[in-house]
mmCIF file of C-alpha atoms and ligand atoms in Angstrom:
data_model
loop_
_atom_site.group_PDB
_atom_site.id
_atom_site.type_symbol
_atom_site.label_atom_id
_atom_site.label_comp_id
_atom_site.label_asym_id
_atom_site.label_seq_id
_atom_site.Cartn_x
_atom_site.Cartn_y
_atom_site.Cartn_z
ATOM 1 C CA MET A 1 -32.758 -3.413 16.043
ATOM 2 C CA ASN A 2 -30.428 -5.281 13.593
ATOM 3 C CA ALA A 3 -31.913 -7.250 10.803
ATOM 4 C CA ARG A 4 -31.029 -10.966 11.075
ATOM 5 C CA PRO A 5 -28.170 -11.949 8.647
ATOM 6 C CA ASP A 6 -29.251 -13.808 5.648
ATOM 7 C CA PRO A 7 -27.363 -17.053 5.908
ATOM 8 C CA ASP A 8 -26.478 -17.056 2.196
ATOM 9 C CA GLN A 9 -24.747 -13.874 2.540
ATOM 10 C CA ALA A 10 -23.613 -14.178 6.183
ATOM 11 C CA THR A 11 -19.589 -13.941 5.911
ATOM 12 C CA PRO A 12 -17.275 -16.293 8.329
ATOM 13 C CA ALA A 13 -15.423 -12.975 9.264
ATOM 14 C CA PHE A 14 -18.066 -12.046 11.753
ATOM 15 C CA ALA A 15 -18.807 -15.605 13.148
ATOM 16 C CA ALA A 16 -16.916 -18.396 15.018
ATOM 17 C CA HIS A 17 -15.632 -20.594 12.136
ATOM 18 C CA ASP A 18 -12.901 -23.158 11.414
ATOM 19 C CA HIS A 19 -10.395 -20.498 10.136
ATOM 20 C CA ARG A 20 -8.061 -23.269 9.324
ATOM 21 C CA ALA A 21 -10.464 -24.374 6.680
ATOM 22 C CA CYS A 22 -10.810 -20.649 5.450
ATOM 23 C CA GLU A 23 -6.977 -20.234 5.086
ATOM 24 C CA ALA A 24 -6.296 -23.688 3.485
ATOM 25 C CA ARG A 25 -9.142 -22.959 0.870
ATOM 26 C CA ALA A 26 -7.606 -19.452 -0.008
ATOM 27 C CA LEU A 27 -4.008 -20.620 -0.102
ATOM 28 C CA ASP A 28 -5.261 -23.548 -2.481
ATOM 29 C CA GLU A 29 -7.284 -21.138 -4.688
ATOM 30 C CA ALA A 30 -4.474 -18.711 -4.567
ATOM 31 C CA GLU A 31 -1.907 -21.420 -6.053
ATOM 32 C CA GLY A 32 -4.539 -22.221 -8.620
ATOM 33 C CA ARG A 33 -4.898 -18.558 -9.813
ATOM 34 C CA LEU A 34 -1.178 -18.157 -9.871
ATOM 35 C CA ALA A 35 -0.673 -21.120 -12.067
ATOM 36 C CA ARG A 36 -3.190 -20.201 -14.641
ATOM 37 C CA GLN A 37 -1.511 -16.580 -14.677
ATOM 38 C CA GLY A 38 1.827 -18.150 -14.962
ATOM 39 C CA GLY A 39 3.162 -16.413 -11.787
ATOM 40 C CA ARG A 40 5.667 -17.844 -9.675
ATOM 41 C CA MET A 41 5.085 -18.420 -5.797
ATOM 42 C CA THR A 42 8.164 -17.832 -4.540
ATOM 43 C CA PRO A 43 8.860 -18.812 -0.577
ATOM 44 C CA VAL A 44 8.667 -15.146 0.395
ATOM 45 C CA ARG A 45 5.364 -14.446 -1.601
ATOM 46 C CA ARG A 46 3.817 -17.722 -0.076
ATOM 47 C CA ARG A 47 5.045 -16.668 3.541
ATOM 48 C CA THR A 48 3.469 -13.062 3.107
ATOM 49 C CA LEU A 49 0.096 -14.531 1.831
ATOM 50 C CA GLU A 50 0.263 -16.811 4.979
ATOM 51 C CA ILE A 51 0.830 -13.972 7.164
ATOM 52 C CA LEU A 52 -2.067 -12.043 5.755
ATOM 53 C CA LEU A 53 -4.085 -15.107 5.777
ATOM 54 C CA GLU A 54 -3.990 -15.777 9.476
ATOM 55 C CA SER A 55 -6.946 -13.554 10.626
ATOM 56 C CA HIS A 56 -9.625 -11.702 9.001
ATOM 57 C CA ARG A 57 -7.923 -8.280 9.301
ATOM 58 C CA ALA A 58 -5.621 -6.085 7.264
ATOM 59 C CA MET A 59 -1.954 -5.424 7.913
ATOM 60 C CA GLY A 60 0.151 -2.578 7.257
ATOM 61 C CA ALA A 61 3.222 -3.261 5.197
ATOM 62 C CA TYR A 62 5.618 -2.584 8.077
ATOM 63 C CA GLU A 63 3.651 -5.233 10.349
ATOM 64 C CA VAL A 64 4.259 -7.860 7.408
ATOM 65 C CA LEU A 65 7.696 -6.753 7.297
ATOM 66 C CA ASP A 66 8.376 -7.303 11.003
ATOM 67 C CA ARG A 67 7.260 -10.593 10.511
ATOM 68 C CA LEU A 68 9.247 -11.442 7.561
ATOM 69 C CA ALA A 69 12.310 -10.159 9.091
ATOM 70 C CA ALA A 70 11.749 -12.434 12.440
ATOM 71 C CA GLU A 71 11.607 -15.374 10.175
ATOM 72 C CA GLY A 72 14.718 -14.442 8.192
ATOM 73 C CA PHE A 73 13.557 -13.114 4.879
ATOM 74 C CA GLY A 74 15.217 -9.797 5.489
ATOM 75 C CA ARG A 75 14.834 -6.405 6.921
ATOM 76 C CA GLN A 76 14.727 -4.088 4.025
ATOM 77 C CA PRO A 77 11.371 -2.576 3.262
ATOM 78 C CA PRO A 78 11.319 -3.588 -0.436
ATOM 79 C CA VAL A 79 11.189 -7.510 0.782
ATOM 80 C CA ALA A 80 7.617 -6.714 1.924
ATOM 81 C CA TYR A 81 6.629 -4.252 -0.780
ATOM 82 C CA ARG A 82 7.611 -6.426 -3.543
ATOM 83 C CA ALA A 83 5.836 -9.406 -2.233
ATOM 84 C CA LEU A 84 2.762 -7.405 -1.379
ATOM 85 C CA ASP A 85 2.500 -5.607 -4.779
ATOM 86 C CA PHE A 86 3.015 -9.007 -6.544
ATOM 87 C CA LEU A 87 0.128 -10.703 -4.440
ATOM 88 C CA VAL A 88 -2.034 -7.442 -5.346
ATOM 89 C CA GLU A 89 -1.174 -7.409 -8.787
ATOM 90 C CA HIS A 90 -2.097 -11.000 -9.231
ATOM 91 C CA GLY A 91 -5.496 -10.859 -7.536
ATOM 92 C CA LEU A 92 -4.361 -12.928 -4.336
ATOM 93 C CA ALA A 93 -4.534 -9.794 -1.977
ATOM 94 C CA HIS A 94 -6.308 -6.455 -1.872
ATOM 95 C CA ARG A 95 -4.898 -3.242 -0.931
ATOM 96 C CA LEU A 96 -7.427 -1.402 1.608
ATOM 97 C CA GLN A 97 -7.100 2.123 0.840
ATOM 98 C CA ARG A 98 -8.516 3.642 3.987
ATOM 99 C CA LEU A 99 -6.428 1.676 6.194
ATOM 100 C CA ASN A 100 -3.467 1.887 4.210
ATOM 101 C CA ALA A 101 -3.004 -1.671 4.768
ATOM 102 C CA PHE A 102 -3.293 -5.055 2.981
ATOM 103 C CA ALA A 103 -5.645 -8.297 3.212
ATOM 104 C CA ALA A 104 -5.508 -11.647 1.635
ATOM 105 C CA CYS A 105 -8.260 -12.164 -1.059
ATOM 106 C CA LEU A 106 -10.613 -14.685 0.303
ATOM 107 C CA HIS A 107 -11.865 -15.799 -2.788
ATOM 108 C CA PRO A 108 -8.853 -15.719 -5.397
ATOM 109 C CA GLY A 109 -10.573 -18.471 -7.343
ATOM 110 C CA GLN A 110 -12.669 -16.627 -9.208
ATOM 111 C CA ASP A 111 -12.510 -12.786 -10.525
ATOM 112 C CA HIS A 112 -14.689 -10.866 -8.526
ATOM 113 C CA ALA A 113 -15.996 -7.287 -7.339
ATOM 114 C CA PRO A 114 -15.689 -7.116 -3.633
ATOM 115 C CA ALA A 115 -16.843 -4.484 -1.379
ATOM 116 C CA PHE A 116 -15.071 -4.451 2.150
ATOM 117 C CA LEU A 117 -16.497 -4.021 5.531
ATOM 118 C CA ILE A 118 -14.211 -2.929 8.178
ATOM 119 C CA CYS A 119 -15.264 -2.931 11.909
ATOM 120 C CA ARG A 120 -13.554 0.171 13.515
ATOM 121 C CA ALA A 121 -13.958 -1.238 17.093
ATOM 122 C CA CYS A 122 -11.892 -4.852 16.418
ATOM 123 C CA ASP A 123 -10.425 -4.087 13.043
ATOM 124 C CA THR A 124 -12.223 -7.167 11.594
ATOM 125 C CA LEU A 125 -12.358 -7.224 8.097
ATOM 126 C CA ALA A 126 -15.225 -8.877 5.846
ATOM 127 C CA GLU A 127 -14.787 -9.387 1.959
ATOM 128 C CA LEU A 128 -18.138 -9.552 0.249
ATOM 129 C CA PRO A 129 -18.806 -10.245 -3.311
ATOM 130 C CA ALA A 130 -20.747 -7.389 -4.563
ATOM 131 C CA PRO A 131 -21.180 -6.986 -8.215
ATOM 132 C CA PRO A 132 -24.575 -5.006 -7.576
ATOM 133 C CA VAL A 133 -22.780 -2.464 -5.800
ATOM 134 C CA HIS A 134 -20.346 -1.909 -8.550
ATOM 135 C CA ALA A 135 -22.785 -2.020 -11.110
ATOM 136 C CA ALA A 136 -24.920 0.656 -9.508
ATOM 137 C CA LEU A 137 -21.594 2.800 -9.155
ATOM 138 C CA SER A 138 -20.802 2.192 -12.908
ATOM 139 C CA ASP A 139 -24.463 3.181 -13.930
ATOM 140 C CA LEU A 140 -24.429 6.482 -11.568
ATOM 141 C CA ALA A 141 -20.943 7.360 -13.288
ATOM 142 C CA ALA A 142 -22.020 6.462 -16.755
ATOM 143 C CA GLU A 143 -24.645 8.978 -16.401
ATOM 144 C CA THR A 144 -22.017 11.746 -16.114
ATOM 145 C CA GLY A 145 -20.143 10.045 -18.953
ATOM 146 C CA PHE A 146 -17.445 8.627 -16.745
ATOM 147 C CA ALA A 147 -16.473 5.053 -17.407
ATOM 148 C CA VAL A 148 -15.432 3.311 -14.261
ATOM 149 C CA GLU A 149 -12.270 1.007 -14.659
ATOM 150 C CA ARG A 150 -11.608 0.362 -10.910
ATOM 151 C CA ALA A 151 -13.395 0.923 -7.700
ATOM 152 C CA THR A 152 -12.574 0.013 -4.115
ATOM 153 C CA ILE A 153 -15.630 -0.052 -1.873
ATOM 154 C CA GLU A 154 -14.698 -0.021 1.726
ATOM 155 C CA ALA A 155 -17.419 0.747 4.357
ATOM 156 C CA VAL A 156 -16.367 1.450 8.197
ATOM 157 C CA GLY A 157 -18.748 0.601 11.076
ATOM 158 C CA LEU A 158 -19.457 -2.182 13.585
ATOM 159 C CA CYS A 159 -19.364 -5.883 13.278
ATOM 160 C CA PRO A 160 -22.106 -7.934 14.893
ATOM 161 C CA ALA A 161 -20.033 -8.576 17.861
ATOM 162 C CA CYS A 162 -19.075 -4.979 18.426
ATOM 163 C CA ALA A 163 -22.570 -3.890 17.848
ATOM 164 C CA GLY A 164 -23.875 -5.935 20.362
ATOM 165 C CA ALA A 165 -21.198 -5.453 23.175
ATOM 166 C CA PRO A 166 -22.250 -3.188 25.825
ATOM 167 C CA ALA A 167 -20.499 0.131 25.414
HETATM 168 ZN ZN1 LIG B 1 -11.594 -17.570 8.391
HETATM 169 ZN ZN1 LIG B 2 -10.669 -10.717 -3.068
HETATM 170 ZN ZN1 LIG B 3 -15.822 -5.592 15.618
#
């Protein structure tokens, strides 16, 4: 039996929700973050972020490139890689190591230490704020004398919808 999700911890990624509101908020926070950093939101960077924000799913660089090419931004892979790298460097998107893919950051308004939950059945991806997880990892590493500078925490499993679906 699954534990009932705590509403304070629940992520919209796993429930029916108004995704337009998600998209609009993340885009708005991203613009604000970039302005504070003095970065420039060019049309291709903005479009790349919008494409990533369309769903709670990570996308490979080639999938992003196909979309950009179809919209006339150019077909050369560097077009997509440069835009994705820019978004990751500025904290507007995350690179998922396990999937070799990218996802828009849903909380670019604050600096944060996320953990990612990836559904292996439907590819839904949730980003959770997880400072305690990062702190625990840093503490464990410190016991060996290792100073953690960056950690990506990615868990694979089943989302509530897929866990509840008949096999
Ligand atoms: Zn959403
Ligand atoms: Zn994030
Ligand atoms: Zn799922």
